[in-house]
PDB file of C-alpha atoms in Angstrom:
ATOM      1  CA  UNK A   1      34.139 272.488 101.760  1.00 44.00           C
ATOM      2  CA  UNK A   2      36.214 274.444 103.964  1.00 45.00           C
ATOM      3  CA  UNK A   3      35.472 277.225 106.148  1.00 44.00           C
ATOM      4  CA  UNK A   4      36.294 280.720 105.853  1.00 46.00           C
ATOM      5  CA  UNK A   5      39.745 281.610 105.392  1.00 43.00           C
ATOM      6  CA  UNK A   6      41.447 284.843 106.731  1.00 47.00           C
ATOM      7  CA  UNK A   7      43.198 286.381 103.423  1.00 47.00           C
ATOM      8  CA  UNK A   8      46.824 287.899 104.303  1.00 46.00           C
ATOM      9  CA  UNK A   9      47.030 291.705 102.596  1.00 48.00           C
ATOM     10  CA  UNK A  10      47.452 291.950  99.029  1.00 54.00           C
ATOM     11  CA  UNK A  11      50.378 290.380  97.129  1.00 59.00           C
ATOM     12  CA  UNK A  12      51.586 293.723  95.780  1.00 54.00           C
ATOM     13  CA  UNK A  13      52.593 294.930  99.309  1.00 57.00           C
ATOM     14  CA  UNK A  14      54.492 291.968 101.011  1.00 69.00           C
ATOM     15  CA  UNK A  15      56.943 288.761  99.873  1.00 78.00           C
ATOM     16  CA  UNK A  16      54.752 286.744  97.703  1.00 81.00           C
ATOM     17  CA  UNK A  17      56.502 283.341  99.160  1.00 83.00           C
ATOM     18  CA  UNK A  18      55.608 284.175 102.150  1.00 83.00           C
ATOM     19  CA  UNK A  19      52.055 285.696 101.191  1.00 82.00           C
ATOM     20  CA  UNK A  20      50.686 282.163  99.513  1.00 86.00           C
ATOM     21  CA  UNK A  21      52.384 280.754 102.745  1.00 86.00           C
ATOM     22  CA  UNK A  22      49.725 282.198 104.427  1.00 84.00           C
ATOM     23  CA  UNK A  23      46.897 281.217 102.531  1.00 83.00           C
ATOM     24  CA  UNK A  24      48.245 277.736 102.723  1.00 85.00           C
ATOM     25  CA  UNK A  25      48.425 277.657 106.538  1.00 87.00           C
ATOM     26  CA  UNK A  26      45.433 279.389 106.751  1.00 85.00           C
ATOM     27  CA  UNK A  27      43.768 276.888 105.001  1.00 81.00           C
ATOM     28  CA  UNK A  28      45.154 274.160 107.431  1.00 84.00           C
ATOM     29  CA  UNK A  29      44.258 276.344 110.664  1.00 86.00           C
ATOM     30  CA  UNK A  30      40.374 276.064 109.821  1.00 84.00           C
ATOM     31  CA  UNK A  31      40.949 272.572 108.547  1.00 81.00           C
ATOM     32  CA  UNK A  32      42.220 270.497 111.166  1.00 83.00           C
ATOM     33  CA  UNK A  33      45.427 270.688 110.161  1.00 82.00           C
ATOM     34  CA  UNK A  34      44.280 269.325 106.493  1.00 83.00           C
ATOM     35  CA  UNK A  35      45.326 270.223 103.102  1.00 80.00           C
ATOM     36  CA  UNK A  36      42.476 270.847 100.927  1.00 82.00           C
ATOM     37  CA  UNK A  37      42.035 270.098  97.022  1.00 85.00           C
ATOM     38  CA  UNK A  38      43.919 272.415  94.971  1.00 86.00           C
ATOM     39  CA  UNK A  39      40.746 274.202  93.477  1.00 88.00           C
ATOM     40  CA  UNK A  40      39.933 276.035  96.985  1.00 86.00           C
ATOM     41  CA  UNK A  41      43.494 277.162  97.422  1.00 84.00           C
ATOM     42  CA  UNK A  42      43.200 278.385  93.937  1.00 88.00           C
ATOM     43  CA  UNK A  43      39.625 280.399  94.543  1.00 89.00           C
ATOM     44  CA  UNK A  44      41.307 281.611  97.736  1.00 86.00           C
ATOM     45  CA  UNK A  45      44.248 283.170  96.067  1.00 87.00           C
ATOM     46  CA  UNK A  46      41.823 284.441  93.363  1.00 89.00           C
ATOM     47  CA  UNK A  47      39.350 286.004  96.133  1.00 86.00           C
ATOM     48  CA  UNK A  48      42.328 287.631  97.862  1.00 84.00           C
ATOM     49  CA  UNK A  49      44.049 289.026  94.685  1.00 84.00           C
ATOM     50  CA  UNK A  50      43.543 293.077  94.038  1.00 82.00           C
ATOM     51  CA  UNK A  51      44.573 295.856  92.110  1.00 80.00           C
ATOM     52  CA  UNK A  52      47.991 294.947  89.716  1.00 82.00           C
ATOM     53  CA  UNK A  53      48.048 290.832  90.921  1.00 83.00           C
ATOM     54  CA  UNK A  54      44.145 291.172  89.897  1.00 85.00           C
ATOM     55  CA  UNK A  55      45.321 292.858  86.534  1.00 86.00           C
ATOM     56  CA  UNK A  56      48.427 290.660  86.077  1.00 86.00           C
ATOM     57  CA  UNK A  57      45.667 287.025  86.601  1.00 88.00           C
ATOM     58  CA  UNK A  58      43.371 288.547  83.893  1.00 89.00           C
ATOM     59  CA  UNK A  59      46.159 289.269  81.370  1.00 90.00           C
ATOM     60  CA  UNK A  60      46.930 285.884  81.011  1.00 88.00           C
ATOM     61  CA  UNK A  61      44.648 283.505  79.354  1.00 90.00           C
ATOM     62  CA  UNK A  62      46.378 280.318  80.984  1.00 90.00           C
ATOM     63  CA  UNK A  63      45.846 281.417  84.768  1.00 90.00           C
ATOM     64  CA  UNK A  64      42.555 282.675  83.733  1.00 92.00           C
ATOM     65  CA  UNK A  65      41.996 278.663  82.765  1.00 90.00           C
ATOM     66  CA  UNK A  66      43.349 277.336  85.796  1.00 90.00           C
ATOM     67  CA  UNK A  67      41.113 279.838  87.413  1.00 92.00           C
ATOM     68  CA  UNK A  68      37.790 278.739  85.333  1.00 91.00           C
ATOM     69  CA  UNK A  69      38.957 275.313  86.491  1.00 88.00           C
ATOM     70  CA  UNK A  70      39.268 276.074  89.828  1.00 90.00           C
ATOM     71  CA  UNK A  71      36.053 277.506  90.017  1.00 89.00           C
ATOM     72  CA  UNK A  72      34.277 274.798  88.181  1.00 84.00           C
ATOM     73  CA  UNK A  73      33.987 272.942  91.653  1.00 69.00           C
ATOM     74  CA  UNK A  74      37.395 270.775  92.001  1.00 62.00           C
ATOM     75  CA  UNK A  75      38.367 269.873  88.642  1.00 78.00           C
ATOM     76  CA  UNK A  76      41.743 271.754  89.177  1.00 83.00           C
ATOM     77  CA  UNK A  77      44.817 269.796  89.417  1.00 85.00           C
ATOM     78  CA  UNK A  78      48.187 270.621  91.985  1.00 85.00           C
ATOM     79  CA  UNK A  79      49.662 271.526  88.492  1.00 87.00           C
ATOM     80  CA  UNK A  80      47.500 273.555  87.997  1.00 88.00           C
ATOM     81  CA  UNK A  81      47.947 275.221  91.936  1.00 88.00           C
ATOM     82  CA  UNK A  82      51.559 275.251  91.404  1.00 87.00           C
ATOM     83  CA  UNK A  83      51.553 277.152  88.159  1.00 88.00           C
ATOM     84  CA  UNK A  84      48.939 279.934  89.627  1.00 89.00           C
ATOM     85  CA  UNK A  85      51.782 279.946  92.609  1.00 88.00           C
ATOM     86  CA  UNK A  86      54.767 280.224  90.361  1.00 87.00           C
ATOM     87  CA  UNK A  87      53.531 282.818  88.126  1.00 87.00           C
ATOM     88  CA  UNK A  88      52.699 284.774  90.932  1.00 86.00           C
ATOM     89  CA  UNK A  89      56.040 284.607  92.420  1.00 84.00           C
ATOM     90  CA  UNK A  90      57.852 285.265  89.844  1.00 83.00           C
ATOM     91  CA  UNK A  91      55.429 288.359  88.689  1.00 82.00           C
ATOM     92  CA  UNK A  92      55.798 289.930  92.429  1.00 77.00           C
ATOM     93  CA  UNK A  93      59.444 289.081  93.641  1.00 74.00           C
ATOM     94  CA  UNK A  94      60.713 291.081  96.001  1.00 68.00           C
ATOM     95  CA  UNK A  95      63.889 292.500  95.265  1.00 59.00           C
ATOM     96  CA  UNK A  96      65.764 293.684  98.433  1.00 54.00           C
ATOM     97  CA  UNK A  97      67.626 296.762  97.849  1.00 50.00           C
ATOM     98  CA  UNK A  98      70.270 297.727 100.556  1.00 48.00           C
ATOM     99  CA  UNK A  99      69.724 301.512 102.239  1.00 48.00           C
ATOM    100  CA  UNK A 100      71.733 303.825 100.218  1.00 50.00           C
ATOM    101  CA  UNK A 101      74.210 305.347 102.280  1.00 52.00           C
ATOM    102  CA  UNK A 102      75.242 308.688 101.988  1.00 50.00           C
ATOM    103  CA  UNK A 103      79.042 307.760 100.301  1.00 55.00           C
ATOM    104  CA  UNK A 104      77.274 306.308  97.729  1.00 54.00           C
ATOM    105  CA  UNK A 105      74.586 308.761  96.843  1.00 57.00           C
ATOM    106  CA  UNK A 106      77.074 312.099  97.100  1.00 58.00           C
ATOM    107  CA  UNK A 107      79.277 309.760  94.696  1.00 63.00           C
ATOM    108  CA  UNK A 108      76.356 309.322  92.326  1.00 73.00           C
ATOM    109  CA  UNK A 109      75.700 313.052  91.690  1.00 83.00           C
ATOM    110  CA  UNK A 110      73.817 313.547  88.491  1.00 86.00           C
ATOM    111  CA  UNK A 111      70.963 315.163  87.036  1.00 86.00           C
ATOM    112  CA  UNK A 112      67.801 312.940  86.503  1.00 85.00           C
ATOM    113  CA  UNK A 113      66.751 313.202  82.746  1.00 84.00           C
ATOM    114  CA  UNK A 114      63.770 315.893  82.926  1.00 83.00           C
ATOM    115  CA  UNK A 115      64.878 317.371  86.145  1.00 83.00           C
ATOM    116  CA  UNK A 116      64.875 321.052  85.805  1.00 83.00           C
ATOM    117  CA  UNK A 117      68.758 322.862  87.185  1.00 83.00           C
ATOM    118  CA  UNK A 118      66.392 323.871  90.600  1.00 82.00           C
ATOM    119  CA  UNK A 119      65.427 320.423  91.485  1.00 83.00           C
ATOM    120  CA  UNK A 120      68.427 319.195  90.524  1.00 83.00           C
ATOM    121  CA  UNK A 121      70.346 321.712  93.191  1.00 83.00           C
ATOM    122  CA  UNK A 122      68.024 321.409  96.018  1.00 81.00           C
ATOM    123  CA  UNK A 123      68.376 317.765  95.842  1.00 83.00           C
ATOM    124  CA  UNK A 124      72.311 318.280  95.758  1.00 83.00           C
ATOM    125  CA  UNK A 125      71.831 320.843  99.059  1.00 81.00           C
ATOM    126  CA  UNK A 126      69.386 318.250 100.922  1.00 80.00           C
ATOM    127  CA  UNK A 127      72.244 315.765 100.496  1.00 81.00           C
ATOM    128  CA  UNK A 128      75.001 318.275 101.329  1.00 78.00           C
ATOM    129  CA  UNK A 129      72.676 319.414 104.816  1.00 76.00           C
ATOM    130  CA  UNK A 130      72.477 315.391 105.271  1.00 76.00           C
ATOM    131  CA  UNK A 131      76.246 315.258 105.513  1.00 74.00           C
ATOM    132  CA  UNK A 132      76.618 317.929 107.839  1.00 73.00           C
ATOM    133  CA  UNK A 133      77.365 320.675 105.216  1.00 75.00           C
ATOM    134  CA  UNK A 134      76.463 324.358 104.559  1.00 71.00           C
ATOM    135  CA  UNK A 135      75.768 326.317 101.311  1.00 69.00           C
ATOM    136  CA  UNK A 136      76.404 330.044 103.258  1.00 70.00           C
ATOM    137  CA  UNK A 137      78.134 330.857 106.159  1.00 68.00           C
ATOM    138  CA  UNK A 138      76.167 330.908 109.637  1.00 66.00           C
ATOM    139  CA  UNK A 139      77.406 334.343 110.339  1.00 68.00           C
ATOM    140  CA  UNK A 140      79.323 337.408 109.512  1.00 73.00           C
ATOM    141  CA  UNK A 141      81.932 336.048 112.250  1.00 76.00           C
ATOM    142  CA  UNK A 142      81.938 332.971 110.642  1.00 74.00           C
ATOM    143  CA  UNK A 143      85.449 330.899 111.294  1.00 78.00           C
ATOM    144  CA  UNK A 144      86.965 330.130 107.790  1.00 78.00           C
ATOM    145  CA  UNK A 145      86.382 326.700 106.529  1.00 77.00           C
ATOM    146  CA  UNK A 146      89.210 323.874 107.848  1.00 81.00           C
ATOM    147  CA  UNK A 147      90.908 322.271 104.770  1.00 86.00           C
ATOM    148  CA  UNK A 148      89.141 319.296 105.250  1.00 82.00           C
ATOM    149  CA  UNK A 149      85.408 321.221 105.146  1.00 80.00           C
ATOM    150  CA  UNK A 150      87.023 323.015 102.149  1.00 81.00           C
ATOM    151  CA  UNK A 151      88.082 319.550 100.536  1.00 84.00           C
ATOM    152  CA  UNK A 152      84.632 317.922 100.707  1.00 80.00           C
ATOM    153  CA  UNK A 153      82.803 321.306 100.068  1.00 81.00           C
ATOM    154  CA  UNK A 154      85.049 321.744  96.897  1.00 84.00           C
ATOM    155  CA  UNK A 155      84.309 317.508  95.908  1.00 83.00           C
ATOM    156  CA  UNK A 156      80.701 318.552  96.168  1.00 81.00           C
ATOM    157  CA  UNK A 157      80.627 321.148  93.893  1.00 84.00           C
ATOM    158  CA  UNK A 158      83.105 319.426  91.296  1.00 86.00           C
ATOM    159  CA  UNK A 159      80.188 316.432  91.521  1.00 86.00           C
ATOM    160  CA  UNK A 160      77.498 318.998  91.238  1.00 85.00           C
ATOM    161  CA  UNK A 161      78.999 320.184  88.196  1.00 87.00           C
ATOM    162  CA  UNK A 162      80.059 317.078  86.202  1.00 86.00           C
ATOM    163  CA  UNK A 163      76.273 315.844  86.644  1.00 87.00           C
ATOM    164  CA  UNK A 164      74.726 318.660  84.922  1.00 88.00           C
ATOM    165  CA  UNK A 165      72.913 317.369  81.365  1.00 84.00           C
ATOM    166  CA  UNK A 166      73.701 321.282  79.864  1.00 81.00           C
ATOM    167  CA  UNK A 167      77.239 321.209  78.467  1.00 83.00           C
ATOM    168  CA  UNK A 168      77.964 324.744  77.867  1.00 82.00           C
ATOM    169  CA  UNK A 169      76.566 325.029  81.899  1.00 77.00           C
ATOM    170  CA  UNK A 170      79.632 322.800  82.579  1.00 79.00           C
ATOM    171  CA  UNK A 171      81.952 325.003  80.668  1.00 80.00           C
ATOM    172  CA  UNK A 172      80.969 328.103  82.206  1.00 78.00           C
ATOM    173  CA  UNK A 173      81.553 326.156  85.729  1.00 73.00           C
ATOM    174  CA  UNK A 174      84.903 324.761  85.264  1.00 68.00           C
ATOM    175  CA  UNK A 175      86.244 328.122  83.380  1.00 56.00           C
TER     176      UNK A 175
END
């Protein structure tokens, strides 16, 4: 039998390729440089699972075989480690999703379904400030707006507007 193996953190907070990479290496670290049978990487992956991946392993009576197999001391096969792995991976993917810049979150104005009309504008003015732009004047001796402040101030509001969910809100804006 192996000895102890360092668990990575949970599956739910990293790549899960990259998590069962670890266990794998792990496993050859305290091992000589050794694979082991399929069963202990199978326990180790159980042992290390928590919350959702913990939920996700019991939902399913097949992994919850392989599992029972694993744990009946060895009698798991690799096809058996490979489905555990695949499920997993494809359960947890990681989806990388690109920083939204600010062009394309003043271009996606709208209001979120529930969001009440004062959520809806403070989020609009937080993304406004973020660009640089004012609601009110600094000052009573405040220099008038230069067309170009007036052009993106005036695309703002336009965007504000055509995102609102009330209709007859919309009319009373535009007339």
């Amino acid at each position: 039998m192996p000895t102890a193996v360092k668990h990575p953190l949970n599956i739910g907070t990293c790549d899960p390729e990259r998590w069962l990479k670890k266990i794998r290496r792990a496993f050859r670290n305290t091992n000589g440089g050794l694979d082991v049978e399929p069963s202990f990487h199978i326990q180790a992956i159980d042992d290390a699972l928590e919350g959702e991946a913990v939920a996700f392993l019991r939902s399913s009576p097949q992994l919850m075989l392989v599992v029972e197999r694993a744990n009946a001391y060895l009698s798991a096969s690799s096809g058996d480690f490979l489905a555990l792995e695949d499920a997993l991976k494809e359960r947890f993917a990681v989806s990388y999703k690109t920083a939204q810049t600010f062009a394309s979150a003043s271009a996606e104005i709208a209001q979120n379904d529930g969001e009440s009309l004062d959520s809806y504008l403070c989020r609009v003015l937080a993304l406004l400030r973020r660009a640089g732009g004012r609601d009110k004047p600094l000052g009573d001796n405040q220099e008038p707006l230069t067309q170009l402040k007036a052009f993106n101030l005036d695309g703002f509001i336009q965007r504000f507007v055509r995102g609102l969910h009330n209709k007859e809100l919309i009319q009373e804006a535009i007339y």
